[in-house]
Coordinates of C-alpha atoms in Angstrom, one line a residue:
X1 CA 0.0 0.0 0.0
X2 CA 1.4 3.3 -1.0
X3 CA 2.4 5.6 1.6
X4 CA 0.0 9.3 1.9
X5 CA 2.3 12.6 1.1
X6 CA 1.1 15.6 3.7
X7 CA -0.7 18.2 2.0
X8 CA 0.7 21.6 1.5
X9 CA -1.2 24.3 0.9
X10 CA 0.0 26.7 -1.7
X11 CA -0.5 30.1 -1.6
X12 CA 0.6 33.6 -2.8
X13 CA 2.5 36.5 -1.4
X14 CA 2.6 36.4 2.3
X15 CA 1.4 40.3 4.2
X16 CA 4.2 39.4 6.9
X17 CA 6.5 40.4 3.9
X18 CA 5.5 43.9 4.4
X19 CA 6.7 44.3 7.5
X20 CA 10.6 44.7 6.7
X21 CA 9.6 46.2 3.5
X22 CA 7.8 49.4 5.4
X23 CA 10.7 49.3 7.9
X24 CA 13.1 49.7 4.6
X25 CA 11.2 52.2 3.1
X26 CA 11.2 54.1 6.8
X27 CA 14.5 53.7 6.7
X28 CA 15.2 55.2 3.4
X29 CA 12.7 58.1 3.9
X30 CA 14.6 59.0 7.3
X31 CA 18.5 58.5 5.5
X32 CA 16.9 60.7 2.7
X33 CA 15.4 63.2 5.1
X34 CA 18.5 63.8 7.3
X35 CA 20.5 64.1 4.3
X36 CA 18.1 66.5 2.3
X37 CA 18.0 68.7 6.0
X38 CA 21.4 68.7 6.4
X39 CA 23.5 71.5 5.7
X40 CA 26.7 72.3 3.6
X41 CA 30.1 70.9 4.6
X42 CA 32.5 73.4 4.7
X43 CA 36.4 73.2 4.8
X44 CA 38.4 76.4 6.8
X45 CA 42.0 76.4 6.9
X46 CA 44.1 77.8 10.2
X47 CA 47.5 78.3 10.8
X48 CA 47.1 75.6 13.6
X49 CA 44.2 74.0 15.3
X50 CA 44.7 75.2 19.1
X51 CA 41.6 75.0 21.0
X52 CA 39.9 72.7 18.2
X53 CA 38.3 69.2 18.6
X54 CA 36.0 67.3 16.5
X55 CA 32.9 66.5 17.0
X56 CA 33.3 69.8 20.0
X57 CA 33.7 73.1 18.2
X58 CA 30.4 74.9 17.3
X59 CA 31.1 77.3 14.9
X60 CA 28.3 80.2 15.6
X61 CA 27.5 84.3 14.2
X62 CA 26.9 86.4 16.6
X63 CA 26.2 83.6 19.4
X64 CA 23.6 81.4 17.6
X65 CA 25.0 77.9 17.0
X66 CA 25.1 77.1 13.2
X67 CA 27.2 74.2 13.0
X68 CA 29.9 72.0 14.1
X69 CA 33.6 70.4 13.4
X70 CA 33.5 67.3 12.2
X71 CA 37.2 66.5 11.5
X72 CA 40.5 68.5 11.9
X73 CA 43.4 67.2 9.8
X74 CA 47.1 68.5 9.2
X75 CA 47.9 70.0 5.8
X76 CA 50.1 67.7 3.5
X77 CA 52.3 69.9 3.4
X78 CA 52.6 71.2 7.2
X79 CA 51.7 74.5 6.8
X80 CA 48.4 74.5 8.9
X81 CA 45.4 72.6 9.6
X82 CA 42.0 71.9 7.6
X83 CA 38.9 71.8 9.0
X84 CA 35.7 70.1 8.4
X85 CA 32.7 71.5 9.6
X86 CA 28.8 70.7 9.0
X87 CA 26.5 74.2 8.6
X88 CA 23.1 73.8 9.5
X89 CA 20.7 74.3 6.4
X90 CA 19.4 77.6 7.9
X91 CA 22.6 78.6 7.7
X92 CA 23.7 77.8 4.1
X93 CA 22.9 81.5 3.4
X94 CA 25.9 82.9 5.2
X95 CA 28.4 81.2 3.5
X96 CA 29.3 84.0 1.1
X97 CA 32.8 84.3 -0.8
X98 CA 33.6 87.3 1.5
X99 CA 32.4 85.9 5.2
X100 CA 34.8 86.0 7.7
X101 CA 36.0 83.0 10.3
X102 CA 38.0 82.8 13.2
X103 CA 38.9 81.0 16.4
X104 CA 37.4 82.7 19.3
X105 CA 40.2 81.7 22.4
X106 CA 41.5 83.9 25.4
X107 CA 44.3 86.5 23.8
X108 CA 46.1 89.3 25.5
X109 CA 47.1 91.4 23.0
X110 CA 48.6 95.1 22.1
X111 CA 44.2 95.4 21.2
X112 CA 43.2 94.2 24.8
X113 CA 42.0 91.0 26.4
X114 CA 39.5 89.1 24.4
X115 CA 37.4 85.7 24.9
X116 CA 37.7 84.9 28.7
X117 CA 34.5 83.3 28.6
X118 CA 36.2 80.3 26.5
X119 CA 37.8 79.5 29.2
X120 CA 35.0 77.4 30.4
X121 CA 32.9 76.6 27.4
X122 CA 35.8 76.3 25.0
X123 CA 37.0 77.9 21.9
X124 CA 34.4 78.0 18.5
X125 CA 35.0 79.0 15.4
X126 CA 33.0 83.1 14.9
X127 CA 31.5 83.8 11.5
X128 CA 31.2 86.7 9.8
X129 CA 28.7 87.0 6.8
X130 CA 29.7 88.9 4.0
X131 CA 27.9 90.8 1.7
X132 CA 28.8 89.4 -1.4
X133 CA 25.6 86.6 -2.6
X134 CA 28.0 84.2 -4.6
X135 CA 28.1 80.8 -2.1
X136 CA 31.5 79.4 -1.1
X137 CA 32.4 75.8 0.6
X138 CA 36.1 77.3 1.1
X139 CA 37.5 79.4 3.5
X140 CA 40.8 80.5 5.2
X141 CA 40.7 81.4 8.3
X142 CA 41.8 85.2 10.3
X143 CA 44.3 84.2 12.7
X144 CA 43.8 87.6 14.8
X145 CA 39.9 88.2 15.5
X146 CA 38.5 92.1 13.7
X147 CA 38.6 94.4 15.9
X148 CA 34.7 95.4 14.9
X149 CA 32.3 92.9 16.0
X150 CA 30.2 91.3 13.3
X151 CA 26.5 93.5 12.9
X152 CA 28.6 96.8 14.2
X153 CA 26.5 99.5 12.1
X154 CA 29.3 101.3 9.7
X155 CA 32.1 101.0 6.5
X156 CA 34.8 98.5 6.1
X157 CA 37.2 100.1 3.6
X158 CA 40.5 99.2 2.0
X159 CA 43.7 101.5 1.8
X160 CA 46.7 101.6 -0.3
X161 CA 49.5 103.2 0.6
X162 CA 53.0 103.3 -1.9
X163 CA 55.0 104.7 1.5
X164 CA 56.7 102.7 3.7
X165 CA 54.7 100.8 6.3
X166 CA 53.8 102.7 9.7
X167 CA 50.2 101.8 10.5
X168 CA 49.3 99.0 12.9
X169 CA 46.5 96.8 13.6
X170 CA 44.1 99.2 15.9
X171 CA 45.8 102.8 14.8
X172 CA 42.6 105.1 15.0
X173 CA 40.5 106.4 11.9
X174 CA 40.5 110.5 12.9
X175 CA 38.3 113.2 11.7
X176 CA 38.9 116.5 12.4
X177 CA 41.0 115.3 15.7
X178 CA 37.7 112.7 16.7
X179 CA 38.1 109.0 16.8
X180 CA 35.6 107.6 14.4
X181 CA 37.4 104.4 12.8
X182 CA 40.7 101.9 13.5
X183 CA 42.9 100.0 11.3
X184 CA 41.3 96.7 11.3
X185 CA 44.2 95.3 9.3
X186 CA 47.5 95.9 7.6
X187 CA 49.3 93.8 5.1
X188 CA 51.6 93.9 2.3
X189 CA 50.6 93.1 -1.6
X190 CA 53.9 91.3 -3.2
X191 CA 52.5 91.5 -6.6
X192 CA 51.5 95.5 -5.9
X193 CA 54.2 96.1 -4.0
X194 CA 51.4 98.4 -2.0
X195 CA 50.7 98.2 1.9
X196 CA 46.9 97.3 1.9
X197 CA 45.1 98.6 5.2
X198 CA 41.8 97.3 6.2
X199 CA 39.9 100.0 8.1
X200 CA 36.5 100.3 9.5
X201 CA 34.8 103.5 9.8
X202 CA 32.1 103.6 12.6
X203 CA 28.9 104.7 11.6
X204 CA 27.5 108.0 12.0
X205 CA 30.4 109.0 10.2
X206 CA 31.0 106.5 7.7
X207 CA 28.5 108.6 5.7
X208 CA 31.4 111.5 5.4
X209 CA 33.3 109.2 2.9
X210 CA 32.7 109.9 -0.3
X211 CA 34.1 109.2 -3.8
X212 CA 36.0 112.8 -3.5
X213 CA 37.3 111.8 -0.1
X214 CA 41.2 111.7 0.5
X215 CA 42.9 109.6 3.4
X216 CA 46.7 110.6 4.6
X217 CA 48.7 109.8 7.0
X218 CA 49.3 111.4 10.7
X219 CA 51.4 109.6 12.3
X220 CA 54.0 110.7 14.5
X221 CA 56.2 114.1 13.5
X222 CA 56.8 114.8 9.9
X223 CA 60.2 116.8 8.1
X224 CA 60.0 117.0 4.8
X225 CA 63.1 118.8 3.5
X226 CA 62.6 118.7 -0.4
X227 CA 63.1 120.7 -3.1
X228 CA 60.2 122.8 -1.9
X229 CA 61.6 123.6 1.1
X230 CA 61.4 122.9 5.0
X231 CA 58.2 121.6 6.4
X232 CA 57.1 120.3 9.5
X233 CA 54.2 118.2 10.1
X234 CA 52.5 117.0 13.2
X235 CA 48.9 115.8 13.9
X236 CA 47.1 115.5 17.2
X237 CA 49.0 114.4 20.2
X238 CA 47.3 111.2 20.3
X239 CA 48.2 110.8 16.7
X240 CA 51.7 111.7 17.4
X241 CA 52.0 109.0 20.0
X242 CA 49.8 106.5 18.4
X243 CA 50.0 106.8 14.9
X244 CA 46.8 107.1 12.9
X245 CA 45.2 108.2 9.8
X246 CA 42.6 111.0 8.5
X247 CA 40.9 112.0 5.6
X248 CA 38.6 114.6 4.1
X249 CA 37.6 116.1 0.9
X250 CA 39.5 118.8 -0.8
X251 CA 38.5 122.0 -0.8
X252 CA 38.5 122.6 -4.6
X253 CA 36.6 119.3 -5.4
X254 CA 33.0 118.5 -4.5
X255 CA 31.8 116.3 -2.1
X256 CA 30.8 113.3 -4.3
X257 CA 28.5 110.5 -3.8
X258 CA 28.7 108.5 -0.2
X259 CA 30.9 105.9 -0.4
X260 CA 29.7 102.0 -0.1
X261 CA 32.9 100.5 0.5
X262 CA 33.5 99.1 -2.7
X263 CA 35.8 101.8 -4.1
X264 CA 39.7 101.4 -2.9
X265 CA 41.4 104.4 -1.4
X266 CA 44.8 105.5 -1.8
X267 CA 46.8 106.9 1.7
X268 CA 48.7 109.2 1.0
X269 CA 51.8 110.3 3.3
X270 CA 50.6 113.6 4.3
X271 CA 47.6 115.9 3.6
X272 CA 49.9 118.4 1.2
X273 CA 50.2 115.0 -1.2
X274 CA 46.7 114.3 -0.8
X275 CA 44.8 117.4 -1.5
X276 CA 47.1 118.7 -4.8
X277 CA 45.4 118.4 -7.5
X278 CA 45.3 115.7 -9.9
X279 CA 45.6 116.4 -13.5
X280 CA 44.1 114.4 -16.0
X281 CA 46.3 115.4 -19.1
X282 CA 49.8 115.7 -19.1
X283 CA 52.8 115.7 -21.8
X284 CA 55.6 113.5 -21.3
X285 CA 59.2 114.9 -22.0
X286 CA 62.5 113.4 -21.7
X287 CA 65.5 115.0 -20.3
X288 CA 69.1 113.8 -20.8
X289 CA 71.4 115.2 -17.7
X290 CA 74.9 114.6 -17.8
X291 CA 75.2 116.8 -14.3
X292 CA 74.8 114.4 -11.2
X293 CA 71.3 113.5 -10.3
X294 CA 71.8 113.1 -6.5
X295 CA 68.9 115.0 -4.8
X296 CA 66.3 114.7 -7.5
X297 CA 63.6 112.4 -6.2
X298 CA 60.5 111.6 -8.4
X299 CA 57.9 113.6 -7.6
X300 CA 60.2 116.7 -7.8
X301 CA 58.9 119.7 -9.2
X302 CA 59.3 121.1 -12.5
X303 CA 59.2 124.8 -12.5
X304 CA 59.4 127.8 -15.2
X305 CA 60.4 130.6 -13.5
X306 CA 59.4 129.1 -10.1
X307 CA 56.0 128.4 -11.5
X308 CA 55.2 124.9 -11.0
X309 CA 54.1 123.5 -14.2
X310 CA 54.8 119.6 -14.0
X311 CA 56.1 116.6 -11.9
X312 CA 59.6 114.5 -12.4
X313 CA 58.4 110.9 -12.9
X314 CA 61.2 108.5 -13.4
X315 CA 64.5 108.6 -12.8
X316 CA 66.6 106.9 -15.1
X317 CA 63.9 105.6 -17.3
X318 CA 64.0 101.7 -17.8
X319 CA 63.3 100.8 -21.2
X320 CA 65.0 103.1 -23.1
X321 CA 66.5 102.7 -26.2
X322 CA 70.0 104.0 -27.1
X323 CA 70.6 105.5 -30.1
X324 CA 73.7 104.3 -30.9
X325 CA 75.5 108.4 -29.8
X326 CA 77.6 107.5 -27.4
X327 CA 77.2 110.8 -25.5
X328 CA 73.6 111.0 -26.0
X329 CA 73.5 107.3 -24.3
X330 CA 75.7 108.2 -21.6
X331 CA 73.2 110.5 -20.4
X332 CA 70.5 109.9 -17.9
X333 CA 67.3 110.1 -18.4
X334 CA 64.6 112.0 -16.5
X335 CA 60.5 111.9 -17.7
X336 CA 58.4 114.7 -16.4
X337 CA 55.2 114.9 -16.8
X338 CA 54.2 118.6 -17.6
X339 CA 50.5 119.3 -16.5
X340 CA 49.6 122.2 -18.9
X341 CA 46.4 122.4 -16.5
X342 CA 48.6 124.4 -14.3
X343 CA 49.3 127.1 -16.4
X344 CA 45.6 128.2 -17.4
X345 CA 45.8 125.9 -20.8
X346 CA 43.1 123.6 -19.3
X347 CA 42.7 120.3 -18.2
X348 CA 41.7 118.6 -21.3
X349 CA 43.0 116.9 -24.3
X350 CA 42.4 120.5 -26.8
X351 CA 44.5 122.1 -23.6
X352 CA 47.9 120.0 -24.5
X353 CA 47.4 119.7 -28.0
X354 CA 48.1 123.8 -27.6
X355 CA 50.7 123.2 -25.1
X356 CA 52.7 121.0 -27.4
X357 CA 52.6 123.1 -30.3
X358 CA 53.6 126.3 -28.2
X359 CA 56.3 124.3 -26.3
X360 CA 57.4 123.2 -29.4
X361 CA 58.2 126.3 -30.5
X362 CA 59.7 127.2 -27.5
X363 CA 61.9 124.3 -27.2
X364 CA 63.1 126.0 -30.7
X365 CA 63.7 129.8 -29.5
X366 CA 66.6 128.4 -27.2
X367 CA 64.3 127.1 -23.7
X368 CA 65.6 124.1 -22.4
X369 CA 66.2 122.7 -18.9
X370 CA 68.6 122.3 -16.0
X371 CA 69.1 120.8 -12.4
X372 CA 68.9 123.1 -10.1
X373 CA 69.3 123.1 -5.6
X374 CA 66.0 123.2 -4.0
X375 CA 67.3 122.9 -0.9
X376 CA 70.8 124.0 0.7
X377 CA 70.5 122.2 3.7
X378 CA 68.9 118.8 2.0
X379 CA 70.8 119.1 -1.2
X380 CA 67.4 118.4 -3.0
X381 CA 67.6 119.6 -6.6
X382 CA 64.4 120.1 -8.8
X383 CA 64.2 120.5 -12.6
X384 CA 64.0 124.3 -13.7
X385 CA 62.7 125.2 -17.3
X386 CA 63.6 128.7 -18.7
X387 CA 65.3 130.5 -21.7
X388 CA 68.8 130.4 -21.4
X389 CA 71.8 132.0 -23.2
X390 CA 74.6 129.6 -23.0
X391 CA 75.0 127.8 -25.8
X392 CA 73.6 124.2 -26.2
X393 CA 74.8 121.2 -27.4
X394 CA 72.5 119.3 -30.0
X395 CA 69.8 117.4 -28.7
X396 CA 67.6 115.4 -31.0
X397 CA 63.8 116.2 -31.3
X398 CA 62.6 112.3 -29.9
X399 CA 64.9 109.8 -28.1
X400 CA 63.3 106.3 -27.8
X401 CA 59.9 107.6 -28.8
X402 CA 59.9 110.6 -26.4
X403 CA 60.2 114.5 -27.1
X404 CA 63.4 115.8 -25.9
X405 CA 63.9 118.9 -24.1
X406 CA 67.6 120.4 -24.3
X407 CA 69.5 120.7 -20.9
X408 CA 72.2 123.2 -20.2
X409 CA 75.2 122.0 -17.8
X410 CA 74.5 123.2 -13.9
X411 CA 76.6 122.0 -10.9
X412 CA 79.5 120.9 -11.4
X413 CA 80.2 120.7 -14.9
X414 CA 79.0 124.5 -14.8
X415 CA 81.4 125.1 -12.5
X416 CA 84.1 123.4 -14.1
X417 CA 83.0 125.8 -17.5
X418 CA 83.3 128.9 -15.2
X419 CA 86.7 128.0 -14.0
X420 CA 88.0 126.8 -17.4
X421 CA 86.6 130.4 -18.7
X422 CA 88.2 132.2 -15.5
X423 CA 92.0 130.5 -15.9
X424 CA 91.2 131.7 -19.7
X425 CA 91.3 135.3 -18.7
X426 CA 94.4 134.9 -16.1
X427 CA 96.3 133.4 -18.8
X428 CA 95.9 136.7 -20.9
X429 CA 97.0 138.7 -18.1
X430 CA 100.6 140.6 -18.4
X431 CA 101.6 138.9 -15.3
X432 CA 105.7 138.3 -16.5
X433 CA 106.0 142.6 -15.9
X434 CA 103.5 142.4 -13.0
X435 CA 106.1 139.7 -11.6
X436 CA 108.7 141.7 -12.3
X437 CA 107.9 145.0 -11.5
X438 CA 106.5 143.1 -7.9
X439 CA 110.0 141.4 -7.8
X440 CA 111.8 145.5 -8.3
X441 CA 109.0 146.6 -5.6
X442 CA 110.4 143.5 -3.2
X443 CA 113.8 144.6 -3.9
X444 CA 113.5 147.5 -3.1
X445 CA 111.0 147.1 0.4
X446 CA 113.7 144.8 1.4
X447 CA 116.1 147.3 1.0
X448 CA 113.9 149.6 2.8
X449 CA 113.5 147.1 5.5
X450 CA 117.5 146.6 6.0
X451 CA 118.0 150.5 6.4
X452 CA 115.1 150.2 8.9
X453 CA 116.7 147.5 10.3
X454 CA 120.2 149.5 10.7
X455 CA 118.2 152.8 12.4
X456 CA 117.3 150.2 14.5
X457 CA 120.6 148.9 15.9
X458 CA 122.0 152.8 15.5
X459 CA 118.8 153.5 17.7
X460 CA 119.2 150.4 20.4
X461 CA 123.4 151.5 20.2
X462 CA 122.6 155.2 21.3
X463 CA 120.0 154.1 23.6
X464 CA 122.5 151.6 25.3
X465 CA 125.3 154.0 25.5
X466 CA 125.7 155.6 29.0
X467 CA 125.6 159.1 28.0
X468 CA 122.6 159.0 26.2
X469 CA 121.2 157.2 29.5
X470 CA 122.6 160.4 31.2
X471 CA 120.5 162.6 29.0
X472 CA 117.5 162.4 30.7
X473 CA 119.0 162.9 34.5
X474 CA 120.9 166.2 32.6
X475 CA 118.0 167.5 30.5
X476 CA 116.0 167.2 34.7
X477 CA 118.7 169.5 35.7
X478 CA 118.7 172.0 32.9
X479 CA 115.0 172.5 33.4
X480 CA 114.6 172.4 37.1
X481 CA 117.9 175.3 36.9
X482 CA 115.6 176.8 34.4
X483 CA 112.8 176.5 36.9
X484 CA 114.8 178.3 39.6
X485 CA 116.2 181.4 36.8
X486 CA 112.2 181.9 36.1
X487 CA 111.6 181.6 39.6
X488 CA 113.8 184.4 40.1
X489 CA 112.7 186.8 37.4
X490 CA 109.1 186.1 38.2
X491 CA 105.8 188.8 39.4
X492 CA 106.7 188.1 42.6
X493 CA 110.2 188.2 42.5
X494 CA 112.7 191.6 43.6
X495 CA 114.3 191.1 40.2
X496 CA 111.2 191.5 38.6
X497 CA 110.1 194.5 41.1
X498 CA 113.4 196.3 40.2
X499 CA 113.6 195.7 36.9
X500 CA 109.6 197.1 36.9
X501 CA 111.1 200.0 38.7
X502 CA 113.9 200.9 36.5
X503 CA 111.6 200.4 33.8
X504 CA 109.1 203.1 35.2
X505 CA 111.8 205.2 36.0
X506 CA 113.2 204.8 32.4
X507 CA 110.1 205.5 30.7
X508 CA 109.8 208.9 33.0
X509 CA 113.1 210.4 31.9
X510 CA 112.1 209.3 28.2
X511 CA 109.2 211.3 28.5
X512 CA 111.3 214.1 29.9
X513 CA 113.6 213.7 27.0
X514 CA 110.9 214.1 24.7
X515 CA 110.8 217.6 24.0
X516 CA 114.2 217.6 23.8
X517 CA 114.0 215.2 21.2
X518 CA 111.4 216.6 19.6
X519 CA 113.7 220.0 19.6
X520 CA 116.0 218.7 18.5
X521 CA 114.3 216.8 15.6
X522 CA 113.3 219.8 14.8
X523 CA 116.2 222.0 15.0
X524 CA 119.7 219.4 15.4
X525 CA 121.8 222.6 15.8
X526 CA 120.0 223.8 18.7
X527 CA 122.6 222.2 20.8
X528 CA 125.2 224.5 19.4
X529 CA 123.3 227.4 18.8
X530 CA 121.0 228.8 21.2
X531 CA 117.2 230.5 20.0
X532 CA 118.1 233.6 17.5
X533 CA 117.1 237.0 19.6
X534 CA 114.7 239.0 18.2
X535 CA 115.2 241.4 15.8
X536 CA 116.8 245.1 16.6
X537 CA 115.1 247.6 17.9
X538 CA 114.6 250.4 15.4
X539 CA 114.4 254.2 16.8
X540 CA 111.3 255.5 15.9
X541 CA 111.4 258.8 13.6
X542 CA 110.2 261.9 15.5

């Protein structure tokens, strides 16, 4: 008898299927939803990762979490860290090509002391949003935290400065002697070869910036001893100890429209540099100096007649192409710009096409240029254009594509001419009978001198001899015996009385003499004969 098989009942799909099937599907839904909410992974590079730990760091703006470290791994190369940190989705929005990251950790710094309250919850990684829209998943990270706190109502601006460096990392922003700004940063471009300064203007008065509005440098005390003289610059006394910058809008421009931050600003080293004007249009010339060129600077002046009419440029102009005249090429060349806006021609392109043609025929009539001392004390030399006399050496019309203007000799060449012309004119001078006519004259002074010289030793021999010594003791004699004879014929004297006396008495029998005299004047004979008797006397008739 053949054994009964059991009975199996077939069926279909079994419901218990679905059980792991909706878990699957749950499970997809939930990896899909956590990795549709989940933010942007972001890598920020430090110089090291101090303070860091995965899995730890929150990375926040303006203390709201928005995201944390995931990993922090060494550079290949050494030269910092990388990190990897998850941004919430809400966040994603803040991650613009300009935002801003650092490490928030306790500093003490020359800026003050900063995150003390990381001491407890640890450091995290601050971020500032930018205001740019295009998205970024790369940063590099500040390794010294702004000085302006994110949201701080005002204008981040950028400087450039062609000076040498002297502004640090929290020099104030002055206006008109008020703080209203800091140096947020400085740094140095390589490829500009420009200090770049990152500055912050607090706001009210980030609305006086405008396009018009110039930034210069007052730091510390400034001598400028250039061509144009002496000058000395100082700022506030904070400035002077601090350092620090201002700015403001010339008075000969208008104020402009407000600044957004966008447009760069030069610095400029002091506020004469920064408010002189700016000329569009200018004509390049070339000068060729043989003189030395020690003294001129660029940015010399060029002057006609001590009016300012243009700028020296280069020194020693790279690029230029020798002509093949060896004294031409063993010049050195000078560009100046001349500014024909300076001397009423106008700003404009019709202004110095007029310039060119009237310097042109200028340049023709005999003007040319020369080095010339600025400044005694600083040697500083400046270029001077004028109309000379001296007669020029040949200078071509273009040299390596630029118009030439003729240069006379100054300094010591000059000089040299002078003295060459000078030795000229002694040469022509009769000096053979001035030399011997001066040699007769020296003959004859010494002889001179020698006979002087003899009345000397006659002199000392009749001084030294004993009776001339005598001489005086004799001549004290003489006069005090002469002394004593006028003593003795004096007012007071008996001589004098009787000689007074015999002199009265001699003047009384002159005057009784005098008729006598007088008779016998007169009559000489009247000694010998006595007075005639009268005549006879006559009987008278009857």
């Amino acid at each position: 008898m053949e054994a009964s098989r059991p009975e199996v009942e077939e069926s279909g799909w079994s419901p218990v299927w679905l059980i792991p099937l909706v878990a699957l599907l749950i499970g997809i839904w939930m990896v899909y939803s956590s990795m549709a909410n989940q933010g942007p992974l972001i890598t920020i590079t430090f110089a090291t990762a101090e303070g860091l730990e995965a899995g730890k760091t929150r990375i926040k703006t303006r203390s709201v979490d928005i995201g944390t470290v995931e990993s922090v791994m060494l550079n290949p190369g050494l030269d910092g860290i990388t990190v990897t940190a998850r941004i919430d989705k809400t966040a994603e929005s803040l991650l613009t090509q300009d935002a801003r990251l650092w490490v928030v950790r306790p500093r003490i710094g020359t800026t003050g002391v900063s995150g003390l309250d990381t001491l407890l919850s640890g450091a995290y990684i601050e971020l500032d949003p930018g205001k740019e829209s295009a998205g970024a998943k790369t940063f590099t990270g500040l390794e010294d935290i702004p000085l302006t706190s994110p949201g701080t109502p005002g204008l981040a601006l950028k400087l450039f400065s062609d000076t040498s460096h002297s502004l640090t990392v929290a020099d104030p922003v002055l206006y008109q002697g008020f703080r209203v700004g800091q140096v947020e940063s400085a740094s140095f471009d390589a490829d500009m070869k420009q200090a770049v300064y990152q500055v912050f203007i607090d706001a009210p008065y980030d609305r006086l910036i405008t396009e018009n509005t110039r930034f210069w440098n007052v730091a510390g005390i400034e001598f400028d001893a250039s061509a144009d003289g002496l000058r000395v610059t100082t700022g506030s006394l904070a400035s002077m100890l601090a350092g620090g910058i201002t700015f403001d809008v010339p008075p000969d421009l208008p104020l402009g429209q407000r600044s957004d931050g966008d447009q760069p600003f030069h610095l400029h080293p002091d506020k004469r540099s920064a408010f002189e004007h700016r000329y569009q249009y200018r004509a390049e010339y070339l000068v060729l100096l043989e003189d030395s060129v020690r003294g001129l600077t660029t940015g010399a002046p060029v002057e006609y007649r001590g009016i300012r009419i243009g700028t020296v440029a280069k020194i020693n102009v790279d690029g230029i192409e020798r002509s093949g005249d060896s004294h031409l090429d063993k010049m050195i060349p000078v560009l100046i710009y001349l500014e024909p806006g300076r001397i009423d021609y106008g700003d404009s392109q019709q202004g110095i096409d007029r310039f060119r043609r009237d310097f042109s025929e200028w340049i023709t009539a005999g003007l040319s240029a020369k080095l010339q001392t600025g400044n005694l004390l600083s040697g500083s030399q400046f270029v001077a254009i004028n109309f000379h006399d001296d007669e020029l050496p040949e200078f071509p019309e273009y040299y390596s594509g630029y118009s030439v203007i003729p240069t006379s000799q100054e300094g010591l060449e000059q000089i040299t001419h002078k003295i060459e012309k000078l030795l000229d004119k002694v040469n022509g001078l009769p000096l053979e009978n001035t030399m011997q006519q001066t040699n007769q004259m020296l003959v004859q002074l010494n002889a001179t001198l020698e006979k002087i010289e003899q009345f000397g030793h006659h002199t000392n021999s009749l001084l030294a001899d004993e009776n001339t010594r005598q001489l005086p003791a004799q001549l004290a004699d003489t006069l005090r015996s002469m002394d004593k004879a006028l003593a003795g014929v004096g007012p007071e004297s008996e001589n004098y009385r009787q000689a007074r006396q015999l002199m009265t008495d001699l003047q009384a029998a002159l005057g009784d003499l005098q008729p006598l005299l007088h008779e016998l004047n007169n009559k000489p004979s009247a000694l010998l004969f006595s007075e005639p008797k009268g005549d006879d006397i006559q009987p008278v008739a009857p």
